[in-house]
mmCIF file of C-alpha atoms in Angstrom:
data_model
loop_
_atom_site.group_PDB
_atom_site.id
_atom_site.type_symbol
_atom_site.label_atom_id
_atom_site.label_comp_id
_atom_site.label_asym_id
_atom_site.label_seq_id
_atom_site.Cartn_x
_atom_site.Cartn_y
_atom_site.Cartn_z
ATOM 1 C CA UNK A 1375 96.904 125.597 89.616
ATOM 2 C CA UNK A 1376 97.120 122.537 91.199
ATOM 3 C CA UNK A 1377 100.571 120.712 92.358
ATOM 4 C CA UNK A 1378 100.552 117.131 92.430
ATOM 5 C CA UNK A 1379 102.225 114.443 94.102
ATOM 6 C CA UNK A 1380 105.287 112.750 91.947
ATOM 7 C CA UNK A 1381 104.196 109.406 90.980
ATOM 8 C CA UNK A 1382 105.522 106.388 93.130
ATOM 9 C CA UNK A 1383 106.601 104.411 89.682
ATOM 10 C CA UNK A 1384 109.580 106.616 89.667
ATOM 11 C CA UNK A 1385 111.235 105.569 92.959
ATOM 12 C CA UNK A 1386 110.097 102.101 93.356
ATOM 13 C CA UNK A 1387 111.944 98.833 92.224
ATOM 14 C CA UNK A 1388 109.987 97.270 89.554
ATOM 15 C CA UNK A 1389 111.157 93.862 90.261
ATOM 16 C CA UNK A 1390 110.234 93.490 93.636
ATOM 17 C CA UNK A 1391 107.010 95.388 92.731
ATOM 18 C CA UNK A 1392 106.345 92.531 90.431
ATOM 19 C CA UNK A 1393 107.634 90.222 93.000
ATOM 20 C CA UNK A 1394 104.773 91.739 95.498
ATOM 21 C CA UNK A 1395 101.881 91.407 92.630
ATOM 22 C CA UNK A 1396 102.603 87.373 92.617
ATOM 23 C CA UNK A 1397 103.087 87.077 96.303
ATOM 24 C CA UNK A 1398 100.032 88.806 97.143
ATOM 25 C CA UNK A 1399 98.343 86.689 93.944
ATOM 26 C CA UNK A 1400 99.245 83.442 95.890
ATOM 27 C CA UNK A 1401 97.757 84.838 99.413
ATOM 28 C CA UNK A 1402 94.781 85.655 97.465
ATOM 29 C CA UNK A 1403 94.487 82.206 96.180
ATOM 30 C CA UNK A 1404 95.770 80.895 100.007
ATOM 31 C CA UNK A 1405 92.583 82.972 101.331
ATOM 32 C CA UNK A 1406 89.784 81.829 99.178
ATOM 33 C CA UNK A 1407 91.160 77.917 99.398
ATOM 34 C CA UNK A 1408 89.871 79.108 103.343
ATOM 35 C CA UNK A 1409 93.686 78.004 103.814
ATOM 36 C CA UNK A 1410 94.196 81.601 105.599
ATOM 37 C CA UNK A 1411 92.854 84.797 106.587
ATOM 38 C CA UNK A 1412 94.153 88.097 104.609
ATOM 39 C CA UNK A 1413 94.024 91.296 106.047
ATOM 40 C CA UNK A 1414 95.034 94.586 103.920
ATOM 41 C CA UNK A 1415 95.496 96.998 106.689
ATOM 42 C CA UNK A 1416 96.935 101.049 107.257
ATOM 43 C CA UNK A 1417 96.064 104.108 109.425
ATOM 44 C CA UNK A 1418 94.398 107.117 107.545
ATOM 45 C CA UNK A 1419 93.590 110.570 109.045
ATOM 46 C CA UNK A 1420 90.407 112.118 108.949
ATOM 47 C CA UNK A 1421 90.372 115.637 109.103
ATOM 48 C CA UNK A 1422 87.265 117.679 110.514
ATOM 49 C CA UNK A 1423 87.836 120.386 107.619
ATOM 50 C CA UNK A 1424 87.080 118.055 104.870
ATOM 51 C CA UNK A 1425 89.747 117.997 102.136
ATOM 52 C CA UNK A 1426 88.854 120.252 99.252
ATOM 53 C CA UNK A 1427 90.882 119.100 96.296
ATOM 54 C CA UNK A 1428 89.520 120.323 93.170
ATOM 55 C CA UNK A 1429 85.446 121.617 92.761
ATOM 56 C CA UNK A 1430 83.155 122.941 89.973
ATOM 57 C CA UNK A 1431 81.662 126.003 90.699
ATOM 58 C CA UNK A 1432 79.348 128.821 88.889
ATOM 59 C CA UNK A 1433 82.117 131.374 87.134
ATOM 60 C CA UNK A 1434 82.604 133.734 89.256
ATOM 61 C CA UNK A 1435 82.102 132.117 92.439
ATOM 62 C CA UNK A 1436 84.485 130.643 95.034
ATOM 63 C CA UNK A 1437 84.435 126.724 96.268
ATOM 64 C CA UNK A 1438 84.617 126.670 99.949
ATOM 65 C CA UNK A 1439 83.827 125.475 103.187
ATOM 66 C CA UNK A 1440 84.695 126.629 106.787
ATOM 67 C CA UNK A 1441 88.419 125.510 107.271
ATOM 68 C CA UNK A 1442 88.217 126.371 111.294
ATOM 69 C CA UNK A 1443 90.686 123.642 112.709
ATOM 70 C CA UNK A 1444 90.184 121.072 115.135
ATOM 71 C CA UNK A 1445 91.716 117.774 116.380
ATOM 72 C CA UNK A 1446 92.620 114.864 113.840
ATOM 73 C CA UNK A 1447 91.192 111.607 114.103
ATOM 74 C CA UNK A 1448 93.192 108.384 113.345
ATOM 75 C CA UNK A 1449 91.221 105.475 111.996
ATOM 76 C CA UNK A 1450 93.264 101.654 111.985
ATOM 77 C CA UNK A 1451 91.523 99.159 109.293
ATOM 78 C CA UNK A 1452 91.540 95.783 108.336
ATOM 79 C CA UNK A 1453 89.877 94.814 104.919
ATOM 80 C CA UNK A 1454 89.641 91.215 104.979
ATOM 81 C CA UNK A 1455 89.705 89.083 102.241
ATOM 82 C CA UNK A 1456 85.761 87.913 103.270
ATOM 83 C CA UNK A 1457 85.164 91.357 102.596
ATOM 84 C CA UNK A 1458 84.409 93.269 106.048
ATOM 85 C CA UNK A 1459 86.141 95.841 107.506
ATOM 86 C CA UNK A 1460 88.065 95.708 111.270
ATOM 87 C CA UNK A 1461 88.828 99.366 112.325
ATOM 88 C CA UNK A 1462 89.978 101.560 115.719
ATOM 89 C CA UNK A 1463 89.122 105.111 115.925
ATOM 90 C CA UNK A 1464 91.761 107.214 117.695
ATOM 91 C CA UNK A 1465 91.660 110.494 119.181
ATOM 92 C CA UNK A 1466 95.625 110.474 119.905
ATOM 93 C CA UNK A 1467 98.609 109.660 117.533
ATOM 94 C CA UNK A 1468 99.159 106.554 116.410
ATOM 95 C CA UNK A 1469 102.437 104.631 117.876
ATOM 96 C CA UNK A 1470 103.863 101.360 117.304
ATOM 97 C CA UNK A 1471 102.340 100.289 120.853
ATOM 98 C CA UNK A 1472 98.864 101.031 119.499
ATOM 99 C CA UNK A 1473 99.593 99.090 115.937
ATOM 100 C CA UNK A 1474 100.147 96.013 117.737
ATOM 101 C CA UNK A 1475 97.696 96.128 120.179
ATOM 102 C CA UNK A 1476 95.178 96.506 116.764
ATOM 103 C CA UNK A 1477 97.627 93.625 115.272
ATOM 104 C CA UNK A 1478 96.645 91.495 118.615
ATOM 105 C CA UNK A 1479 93.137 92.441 118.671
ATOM 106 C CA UNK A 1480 92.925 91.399 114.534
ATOM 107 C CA UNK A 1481 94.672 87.870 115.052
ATOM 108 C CA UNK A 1482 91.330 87.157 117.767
ATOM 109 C CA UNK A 1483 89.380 88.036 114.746
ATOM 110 C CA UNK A 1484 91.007 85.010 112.602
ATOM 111 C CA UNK A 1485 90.060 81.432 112.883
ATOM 112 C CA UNK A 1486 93.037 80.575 110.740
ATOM 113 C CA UNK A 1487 96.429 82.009 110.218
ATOM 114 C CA UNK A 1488 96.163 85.263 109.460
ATOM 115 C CA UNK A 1489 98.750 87.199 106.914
ATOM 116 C CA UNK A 1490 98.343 91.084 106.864
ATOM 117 C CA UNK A 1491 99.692 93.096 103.926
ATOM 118 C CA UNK A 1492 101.135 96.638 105.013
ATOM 119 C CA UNK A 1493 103.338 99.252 104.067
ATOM 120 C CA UNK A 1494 107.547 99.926 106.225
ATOM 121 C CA UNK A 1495 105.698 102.588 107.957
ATOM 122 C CA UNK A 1496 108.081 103.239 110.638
ATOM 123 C CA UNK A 1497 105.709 102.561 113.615
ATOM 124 C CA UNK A 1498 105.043 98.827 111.569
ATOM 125 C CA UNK A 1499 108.713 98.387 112.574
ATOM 126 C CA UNK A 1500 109.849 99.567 115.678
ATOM 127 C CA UNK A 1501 112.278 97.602 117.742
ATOM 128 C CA UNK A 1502 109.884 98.440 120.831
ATOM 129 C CA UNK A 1503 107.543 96.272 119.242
ATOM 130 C CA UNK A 1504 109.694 93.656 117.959
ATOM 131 C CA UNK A 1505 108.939 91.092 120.859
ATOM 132 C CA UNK A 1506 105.173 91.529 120.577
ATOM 133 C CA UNK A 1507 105.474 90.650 116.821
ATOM 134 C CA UNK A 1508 107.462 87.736 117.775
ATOM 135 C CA UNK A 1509 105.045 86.280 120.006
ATOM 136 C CA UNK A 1510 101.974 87.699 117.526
ATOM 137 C CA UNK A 1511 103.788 85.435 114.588
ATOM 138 C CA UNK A 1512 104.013 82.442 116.597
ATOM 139 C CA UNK A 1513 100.516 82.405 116.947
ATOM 140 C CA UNK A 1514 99.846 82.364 113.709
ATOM 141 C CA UNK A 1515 99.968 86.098 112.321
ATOM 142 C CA UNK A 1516 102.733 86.774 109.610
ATOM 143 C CA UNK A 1517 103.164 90.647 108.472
ATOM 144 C CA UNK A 1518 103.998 90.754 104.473
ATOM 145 C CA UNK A 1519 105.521 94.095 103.777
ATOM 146 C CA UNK A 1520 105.017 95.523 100.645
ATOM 147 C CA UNK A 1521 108.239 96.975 98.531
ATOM 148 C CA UNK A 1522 108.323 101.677 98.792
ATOM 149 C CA UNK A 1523 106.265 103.102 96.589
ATOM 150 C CA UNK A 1524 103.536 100.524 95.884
ATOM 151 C CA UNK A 1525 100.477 101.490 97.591
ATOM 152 C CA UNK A 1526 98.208 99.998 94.918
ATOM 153 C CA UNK A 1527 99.251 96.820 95.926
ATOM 154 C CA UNK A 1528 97.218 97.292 99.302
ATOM 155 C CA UNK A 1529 93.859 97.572 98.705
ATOM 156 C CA UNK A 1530 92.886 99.125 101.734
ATOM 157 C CA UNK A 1531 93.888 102.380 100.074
ATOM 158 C CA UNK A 1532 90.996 102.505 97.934
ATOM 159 C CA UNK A 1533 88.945 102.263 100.600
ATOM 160 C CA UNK A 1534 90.667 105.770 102.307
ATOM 161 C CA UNK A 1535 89.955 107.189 98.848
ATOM 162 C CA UNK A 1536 86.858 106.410 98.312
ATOM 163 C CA UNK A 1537 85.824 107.653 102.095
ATOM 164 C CA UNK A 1538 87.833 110.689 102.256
ATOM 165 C CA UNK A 1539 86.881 111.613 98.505
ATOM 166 C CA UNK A 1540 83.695 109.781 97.783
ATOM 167 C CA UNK A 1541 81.856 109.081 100.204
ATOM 168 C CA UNK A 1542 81.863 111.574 102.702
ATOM 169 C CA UNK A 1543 80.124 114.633 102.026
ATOM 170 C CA UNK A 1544 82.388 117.838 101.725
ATOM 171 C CA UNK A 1545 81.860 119.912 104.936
ATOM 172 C CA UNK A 1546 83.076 120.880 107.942
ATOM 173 C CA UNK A 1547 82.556 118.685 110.923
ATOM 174 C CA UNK A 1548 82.862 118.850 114.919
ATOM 175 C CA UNK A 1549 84.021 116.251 116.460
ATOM 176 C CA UNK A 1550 81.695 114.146 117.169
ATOM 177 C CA UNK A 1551 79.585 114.315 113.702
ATOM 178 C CA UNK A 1552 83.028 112.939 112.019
ATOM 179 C CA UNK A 1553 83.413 110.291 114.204
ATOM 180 C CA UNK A 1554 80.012 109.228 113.614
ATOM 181 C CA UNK A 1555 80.740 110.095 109.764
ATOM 182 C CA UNK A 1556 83.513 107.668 109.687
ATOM 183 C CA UNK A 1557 81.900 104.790 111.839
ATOM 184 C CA UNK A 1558 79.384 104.937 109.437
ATOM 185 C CA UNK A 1559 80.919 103.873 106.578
ATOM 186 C CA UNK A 1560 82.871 101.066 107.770
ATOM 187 C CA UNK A 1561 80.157 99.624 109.881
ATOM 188 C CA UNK A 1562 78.399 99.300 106.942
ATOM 189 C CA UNK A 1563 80.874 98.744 103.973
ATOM 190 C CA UNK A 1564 79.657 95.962 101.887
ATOM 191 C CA UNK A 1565 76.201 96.379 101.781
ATOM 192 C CA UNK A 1566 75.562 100.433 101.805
ATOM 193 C CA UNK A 1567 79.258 101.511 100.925
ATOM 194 C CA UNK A 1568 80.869 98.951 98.532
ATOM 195 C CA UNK A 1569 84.100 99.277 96.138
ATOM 196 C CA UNK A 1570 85.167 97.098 92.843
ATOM 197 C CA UNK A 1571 88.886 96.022 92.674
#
């Protein structure tokens, strides 16, 4: 049997879920007027014992792969409204130092003002941060942070789904090979790897 995860419509506010839905309509429109730049962005981790859900198999055989552990990798992403992807690859945890530094690095990216949709993860909040953000939004970058429980709203999900689920093959995987797994995909989303909102 197999448990899943209560759905996020129970907890979350529906008005400012709704609220969300028409902001991020009106960045939309913002970002293909080429009046800004919009950047859904989140972490994911990518495990080297791929996740194993749910799998057919002959009756009377068992679904499995090597589940030997090893260290997690933490992959940062941008998916910009133009379409491409902007991503870090971390072999360490991922802190509220590192999220701006990717923040900083992003705005670079942007030859306009750049908005980024994101979830109240705590490390998208510190106070250590706080200054960095402050100097980050005069320059142009504003954070929009979606309401709890809404993580359809950023569209950079899909893209974790579709990698982690999809994409990738099921197997186990050294270090190295999911690095290189990973980088694959989002060097070449949009042309070999694309997704359908």
């Amino acid at each position: 049997m197999e448990a899943h995860p209560p759905l996020p419509q129970k907890k979350r506010d529906p008005l400012a879920f709704d609220q969300a839905k028409q902001d991020i309509a009106q960045l939309r429109a913002q970002a293909e007027a080429g009046e800004i730049e919009l950047a859904y962005v989140d972490e994911a981790g990518f495990s080297q014992t791929h996740p194993n859900r749910s799998a057919w198999t002959p009756v009377g055989e068992q679904h499995r792969i090597p589940a030997a552990r090893g260290q997690r990798m933490n992959v940062v992403a941008a998916l910009l409204g133009s379409g491409k992807v902007f991503s870090a690859k971390l072999w360490c945890t991922f802190t509220a130092e590192l999220f701006v530094g990717f923040v900083g690095l992003l705005g670079k990216q942007a030859d306009k003002p750049l908005t980024i949709i994101l979830d109240n993860a705590s490390i998208h909040k510190a106070k250590a941060i706080a200054p960095y953000l402050k100097h980050l939004r005069s320059q142009g970058v504003t954070l929009y942070f979606l309401p709890p429980y809404s993580p359809e709203l950023n569209r950079i999900e899909k893209l974790w789904h579709l990698m982690k689920h999809t994409w990738m093959a099921v197997k186990h995987r050294d270090a190295p090979t999911l690095e290189a797994d990973v980088a694959e995909i989002l060097d070449n989303f949009g042309t070999t790897y694309k997704m359908v909102f």
